[in-house]
C-alpha positions as semicolon CSV with decimal commas, in nm:
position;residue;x (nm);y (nm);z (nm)
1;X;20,348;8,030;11,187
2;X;20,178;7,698;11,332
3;X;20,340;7,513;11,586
4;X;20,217;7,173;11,804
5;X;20,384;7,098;12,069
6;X;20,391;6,719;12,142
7;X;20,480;6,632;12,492
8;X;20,567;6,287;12,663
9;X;20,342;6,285;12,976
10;X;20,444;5,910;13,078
11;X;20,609;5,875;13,416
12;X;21,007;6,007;13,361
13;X;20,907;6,232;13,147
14;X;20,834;6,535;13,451
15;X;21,153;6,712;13,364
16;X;21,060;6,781;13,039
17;X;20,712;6,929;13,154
18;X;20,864;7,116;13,413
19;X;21,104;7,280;13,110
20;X;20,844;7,310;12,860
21;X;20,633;7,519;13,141
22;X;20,930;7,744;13,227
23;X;21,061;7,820;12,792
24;X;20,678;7,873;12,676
25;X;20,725;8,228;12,692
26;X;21,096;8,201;12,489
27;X;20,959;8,037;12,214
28;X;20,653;8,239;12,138
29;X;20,898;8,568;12,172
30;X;21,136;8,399;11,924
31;X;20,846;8,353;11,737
32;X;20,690;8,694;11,798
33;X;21,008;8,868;11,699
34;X;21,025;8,779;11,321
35;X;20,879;8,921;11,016
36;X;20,823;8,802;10,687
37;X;20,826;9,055;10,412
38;X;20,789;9,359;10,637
39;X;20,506;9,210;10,842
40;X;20,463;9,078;11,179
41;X;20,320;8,697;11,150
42;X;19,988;8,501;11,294
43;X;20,144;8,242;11,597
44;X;19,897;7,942;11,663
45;X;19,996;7,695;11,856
46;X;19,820;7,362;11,969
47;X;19,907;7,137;12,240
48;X;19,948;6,744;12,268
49;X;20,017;6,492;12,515
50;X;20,111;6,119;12,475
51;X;20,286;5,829;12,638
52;X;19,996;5,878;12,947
53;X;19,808;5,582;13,055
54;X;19,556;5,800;13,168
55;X;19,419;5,837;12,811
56;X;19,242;5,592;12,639
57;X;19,407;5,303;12,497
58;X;19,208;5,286;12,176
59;X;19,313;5,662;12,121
60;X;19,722;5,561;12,144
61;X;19,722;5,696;12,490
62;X;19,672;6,059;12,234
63;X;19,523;6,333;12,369
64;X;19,477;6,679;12,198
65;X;19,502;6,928;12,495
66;X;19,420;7,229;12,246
67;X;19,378;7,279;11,873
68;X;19,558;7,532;11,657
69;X;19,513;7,884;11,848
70;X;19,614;8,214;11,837
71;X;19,490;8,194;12,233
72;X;19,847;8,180;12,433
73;X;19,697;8,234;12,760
74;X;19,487;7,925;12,712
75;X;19,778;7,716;12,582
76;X;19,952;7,852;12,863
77;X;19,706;7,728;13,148
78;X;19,636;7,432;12,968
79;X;20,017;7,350;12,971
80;X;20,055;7,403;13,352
81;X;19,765;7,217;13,415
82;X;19,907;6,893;13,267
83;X;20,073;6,552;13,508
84;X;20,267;6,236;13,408
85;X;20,165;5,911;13,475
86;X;20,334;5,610;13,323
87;X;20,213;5,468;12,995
88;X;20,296;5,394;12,615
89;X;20,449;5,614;12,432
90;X;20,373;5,593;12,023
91;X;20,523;5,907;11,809
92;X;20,395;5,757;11,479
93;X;20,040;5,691;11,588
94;X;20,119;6,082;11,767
95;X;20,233;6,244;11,434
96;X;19,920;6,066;11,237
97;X;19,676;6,231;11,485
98;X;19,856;6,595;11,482
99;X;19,872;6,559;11,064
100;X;19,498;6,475;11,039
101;X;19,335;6,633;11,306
102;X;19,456;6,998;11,328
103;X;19,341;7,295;11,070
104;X;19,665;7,329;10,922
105;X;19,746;7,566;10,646
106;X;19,688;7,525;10,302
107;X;19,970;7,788;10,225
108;X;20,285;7,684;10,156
109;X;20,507;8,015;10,225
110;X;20,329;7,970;10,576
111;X;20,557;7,769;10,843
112;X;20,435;7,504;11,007
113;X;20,595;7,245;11,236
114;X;20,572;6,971;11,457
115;X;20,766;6,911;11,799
116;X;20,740;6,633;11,935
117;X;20,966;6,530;12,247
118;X;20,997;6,215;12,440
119;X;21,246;5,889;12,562
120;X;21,099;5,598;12,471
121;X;21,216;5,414;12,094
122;X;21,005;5,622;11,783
123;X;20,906;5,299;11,609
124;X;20,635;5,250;11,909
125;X;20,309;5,144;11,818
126;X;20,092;5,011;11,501
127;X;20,137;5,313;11,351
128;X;20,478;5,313;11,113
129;X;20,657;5,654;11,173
130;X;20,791;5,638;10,852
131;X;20,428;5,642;10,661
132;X;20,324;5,894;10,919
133;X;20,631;6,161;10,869
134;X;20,612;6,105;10,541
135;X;20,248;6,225;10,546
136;X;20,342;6,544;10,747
137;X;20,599;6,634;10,500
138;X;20,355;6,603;10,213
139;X;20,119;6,876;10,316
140;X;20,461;7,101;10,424
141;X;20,488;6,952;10,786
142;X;20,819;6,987;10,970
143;X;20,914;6,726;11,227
144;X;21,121;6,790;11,490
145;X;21,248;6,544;11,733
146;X;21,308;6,584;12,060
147;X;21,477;6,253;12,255
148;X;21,507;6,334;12,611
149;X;21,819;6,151;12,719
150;X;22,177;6,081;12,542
151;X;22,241;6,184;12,133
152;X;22,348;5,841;12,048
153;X;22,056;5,661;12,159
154;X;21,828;5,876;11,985
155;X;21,971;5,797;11,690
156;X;21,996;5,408;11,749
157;X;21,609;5,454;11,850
158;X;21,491;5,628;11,554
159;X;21,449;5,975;11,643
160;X;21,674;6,151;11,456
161;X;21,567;5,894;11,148
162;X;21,150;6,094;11,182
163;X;21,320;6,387;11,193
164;X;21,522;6,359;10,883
165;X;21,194;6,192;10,693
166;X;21,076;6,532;10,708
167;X;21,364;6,784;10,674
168;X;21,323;6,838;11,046
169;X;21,562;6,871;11,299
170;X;21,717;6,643;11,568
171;X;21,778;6,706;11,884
172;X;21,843;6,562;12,252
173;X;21,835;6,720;12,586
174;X;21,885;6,633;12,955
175;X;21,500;6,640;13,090
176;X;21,727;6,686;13,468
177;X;21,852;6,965;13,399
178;X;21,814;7,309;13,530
179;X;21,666;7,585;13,311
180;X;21,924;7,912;13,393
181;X;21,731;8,178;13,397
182;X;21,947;8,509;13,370
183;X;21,794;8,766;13,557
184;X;21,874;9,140;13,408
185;X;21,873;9,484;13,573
186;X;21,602;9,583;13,339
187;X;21,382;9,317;13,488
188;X;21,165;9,495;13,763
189;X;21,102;9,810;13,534
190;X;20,922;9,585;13,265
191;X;20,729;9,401;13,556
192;X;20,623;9,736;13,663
193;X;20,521;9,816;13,286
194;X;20,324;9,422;13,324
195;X;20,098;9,547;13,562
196;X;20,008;9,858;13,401
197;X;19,997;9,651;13,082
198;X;19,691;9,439;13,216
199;X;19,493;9,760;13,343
200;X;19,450;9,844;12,957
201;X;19,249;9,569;12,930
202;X;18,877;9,574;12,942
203;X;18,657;9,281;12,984
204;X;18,348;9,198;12,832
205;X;18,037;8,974;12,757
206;X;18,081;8,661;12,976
207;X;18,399;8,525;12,955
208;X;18,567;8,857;12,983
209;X;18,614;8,862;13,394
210;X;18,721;8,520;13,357
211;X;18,953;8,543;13,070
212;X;19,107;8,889;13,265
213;X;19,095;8,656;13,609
214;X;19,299;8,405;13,369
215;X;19,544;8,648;13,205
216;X;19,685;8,745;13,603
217;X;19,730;8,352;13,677
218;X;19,926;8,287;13,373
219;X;20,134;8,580;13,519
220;X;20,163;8,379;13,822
221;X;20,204;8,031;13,651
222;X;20,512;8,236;13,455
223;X;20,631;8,389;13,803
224;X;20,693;8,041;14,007
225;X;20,950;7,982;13,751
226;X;21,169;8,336;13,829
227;X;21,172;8,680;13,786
228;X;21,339;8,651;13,438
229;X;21,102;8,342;13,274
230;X;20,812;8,616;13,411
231;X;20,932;8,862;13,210
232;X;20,963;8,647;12,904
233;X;20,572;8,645;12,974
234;X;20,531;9,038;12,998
235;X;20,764;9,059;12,699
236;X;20,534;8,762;12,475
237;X;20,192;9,003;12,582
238;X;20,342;9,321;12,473
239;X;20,381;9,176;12,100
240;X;20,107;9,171;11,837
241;X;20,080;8,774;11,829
242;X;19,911;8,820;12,202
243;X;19,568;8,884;12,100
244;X;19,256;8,882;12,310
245;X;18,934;9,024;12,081
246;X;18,720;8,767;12,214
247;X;18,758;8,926;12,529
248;X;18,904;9,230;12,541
249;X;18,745;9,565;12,409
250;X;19,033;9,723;12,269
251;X;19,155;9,423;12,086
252;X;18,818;9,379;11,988
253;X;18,773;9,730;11,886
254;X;19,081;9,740;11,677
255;X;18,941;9,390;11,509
256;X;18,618;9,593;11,462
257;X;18,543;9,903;11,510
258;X;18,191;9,901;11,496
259;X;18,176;9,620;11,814
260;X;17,981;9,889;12,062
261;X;17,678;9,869;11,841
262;X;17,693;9,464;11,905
263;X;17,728;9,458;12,289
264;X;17,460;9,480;12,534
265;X;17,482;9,707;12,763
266;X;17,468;9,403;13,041
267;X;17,784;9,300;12,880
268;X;18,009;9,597;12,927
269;X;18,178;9,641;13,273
270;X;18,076;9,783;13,507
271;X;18,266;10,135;13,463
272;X;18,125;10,176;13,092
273;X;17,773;10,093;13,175
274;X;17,676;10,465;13,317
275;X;17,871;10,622;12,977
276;X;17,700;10,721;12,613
277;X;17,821;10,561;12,330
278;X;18,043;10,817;12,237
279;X;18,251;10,848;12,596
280;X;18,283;10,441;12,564
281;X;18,469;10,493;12,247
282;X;18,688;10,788;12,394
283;X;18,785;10,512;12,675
284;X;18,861;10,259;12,498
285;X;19,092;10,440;12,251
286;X;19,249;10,585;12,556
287;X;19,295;10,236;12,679
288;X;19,458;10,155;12,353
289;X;19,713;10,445;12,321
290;X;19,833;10,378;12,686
291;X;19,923;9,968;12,592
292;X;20,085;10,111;12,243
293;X;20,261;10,320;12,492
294;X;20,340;10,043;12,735
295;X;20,422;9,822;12,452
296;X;20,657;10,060;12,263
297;X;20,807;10,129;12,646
298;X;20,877;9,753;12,728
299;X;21,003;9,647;12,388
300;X;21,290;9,888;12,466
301;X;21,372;9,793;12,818
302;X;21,349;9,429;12,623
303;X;21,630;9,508;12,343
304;X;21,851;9,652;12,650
305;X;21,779;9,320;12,861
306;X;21,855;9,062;12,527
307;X;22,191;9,269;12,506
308;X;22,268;9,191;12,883
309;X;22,123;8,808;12,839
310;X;22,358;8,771;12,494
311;X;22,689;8,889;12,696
312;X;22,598;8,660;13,021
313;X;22,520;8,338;12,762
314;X;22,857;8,400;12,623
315;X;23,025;8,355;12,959
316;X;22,825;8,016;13,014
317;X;22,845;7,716;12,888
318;X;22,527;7,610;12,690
319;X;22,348;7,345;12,866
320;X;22,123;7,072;12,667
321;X;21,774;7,197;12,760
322;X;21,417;7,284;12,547
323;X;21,500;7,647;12,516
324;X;21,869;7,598;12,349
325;X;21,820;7,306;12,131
326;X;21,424;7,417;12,028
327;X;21,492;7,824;11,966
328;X;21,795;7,756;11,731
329;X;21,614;7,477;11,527
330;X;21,282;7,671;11,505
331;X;21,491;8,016;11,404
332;X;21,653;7,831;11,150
333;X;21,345;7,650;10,995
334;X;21,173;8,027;10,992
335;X;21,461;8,208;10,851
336;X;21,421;7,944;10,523
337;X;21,049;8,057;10,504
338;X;21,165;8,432;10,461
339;X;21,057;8,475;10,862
340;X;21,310;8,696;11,000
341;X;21,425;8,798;11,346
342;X;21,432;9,147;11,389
């Protein structure tokens, strides 16, 4: 499953941020949860913003904050890290660079979309939206439009027009308002599980201190949102599409099993320096039978706390923001691919 996320950055557009920052987590679980003939799917996503006049005019005011990755922590922290600041917004010219310029698949049972979300008209810019849809839908490209204001003038500005170009879906939310985030009595046990989660992972080679310093801020980045959009985070790490074998030994180790015979011995931390290369392979599978554990413990505690969610939504009315209008389109694009929620 590829997704790119296109995001508005111009001025207005900081309620849409702020709710694209807060439903990350949502969407990759939604994601996380299917399967497609018994097995559990790749995830990459890749991140754009336009519409900034901080970026350079000759590039469409386009920038692409992160390729197709498998890497949410980095998608994360790049998402959190971006700002708004008034400028042009130009969805063709946006949907040209994502078609061209990302590795998509060449598979067509894969499932691979676009979302792009803004408020400005679509027909922006010298690019024609129609030519450039059109050309996403030719190599198996879903567009999905996002208008951030009212569902009428969407539609008289072209939105829902892309969307249907490609078989995508069209949508409209209120960028003011409020996220609810339904907190669940099952919340502080799998925060609990969280922490001992990120002690079963085990740094290495350069990047690893970094990339372990980076996995505790997304945590945080997730936390200043609620309890309950945190746990969406613990939930997203405890399934197989969050992967870390760049980084992490018993990722890596699963990946490869003969990875101890490539690392220095500079490169291991510092609690596997002083072993032989036989106790470094006991710790690491011990490492990697408590997360299975962990894992197998929080995806429980998760099925109770989506029953409790599912009863509380019912009692609610449902409110026009990312997660509601973006979950139910993207389930119903994967279920057509043979993705299915389990």
């Amino acid at each position: 499953i590829q997704v790119a996320l296109c995001l508005d950055t111009s001025n207005s557009m900081d309620g849409l941020i702020d709710q694209a920052k807060s439903q990350l987590w949502k969407m990759v679980n939604e994601l996380a949860s299917t399967k497609k003939a018994g097995k559990t799917p790749d995830i990459e996503l890749a991140l754009y913003e336009y519409g900034n006049s901080g970026l350079a005019v000759t590039e469409g005011y386009i920038r692409q904050v992160s390729a197709l990755t498998t890497d949410l922590d980095m998608i994360s922290e790049k998402l959190f890290e971006l700002k708004t600041n008034g400028g042009d917004e130009y969805c063709g010219w946006t949907i040209q660079d994502v078609t061209n310029n990302l590795a998509w698949s060449d598979n067509n049972q894969d499932l691979k979309l676009i979302i792009i979300a803004g408020n400005e008209p679509f027909n922006q810019g010298k690019v024609d939206y129609k030519i450039a849809c059109k050309a996403a839908i030719t190599k198996g490209i879903i567009v999905n439009t996002i208008h951030c204001g009212d569902y009428e003038g969407g539609v008289r500005h072209f939105w829902k027009d892309g969307a249907d170009l490609t078989d995508g879906k069209y949508m409209n939310i209120d960028t003011d308002a409020k996220v609810v985030h339904i907190e669940t009595p099952y919340d502080d046990d799998i925060l609990k599980l969280n922490n001992q989660f990120n002690d079963t992972y085990i740094g290495f080679g350069s990047v690893g201190r970094n990339r372990k310093a980076m996995q505790m801020q997304q945590d945080a980045n997730a936390a200043t949102y609620g309890t309950a959009n945190n746990v969406e985070r613990a939930v997203s790490k405890s399934k197989k599409a969050y992967r870390n074998e760049k980084w992490d030994l018993v990722d890596a180790m699963e990946k490869d099993e003969e990875i101890l015979d490539e690392i220095k011995k500079e490169d291991l931390p510092e609690e596997m320096k002083g072993m032989t290369k036989a106790e470094q392979k006991a710790y690491i599978e011990k490492k990697a039978k408590e997360r299975e554990t962990l894992q197998t413990e929080i995806n429980e505690l998760n099925k109770k706390r989506q029953d409790f969610i599912t009863k509380k939504q019912q009692e609610n009315a449902e409110t026009l923001t990312l997660d509601n209008v973006m979950l139910k389109a993207i389930r119903e694009q994967a279920e057509v691919k043979g993705f299915i929620n389990k």
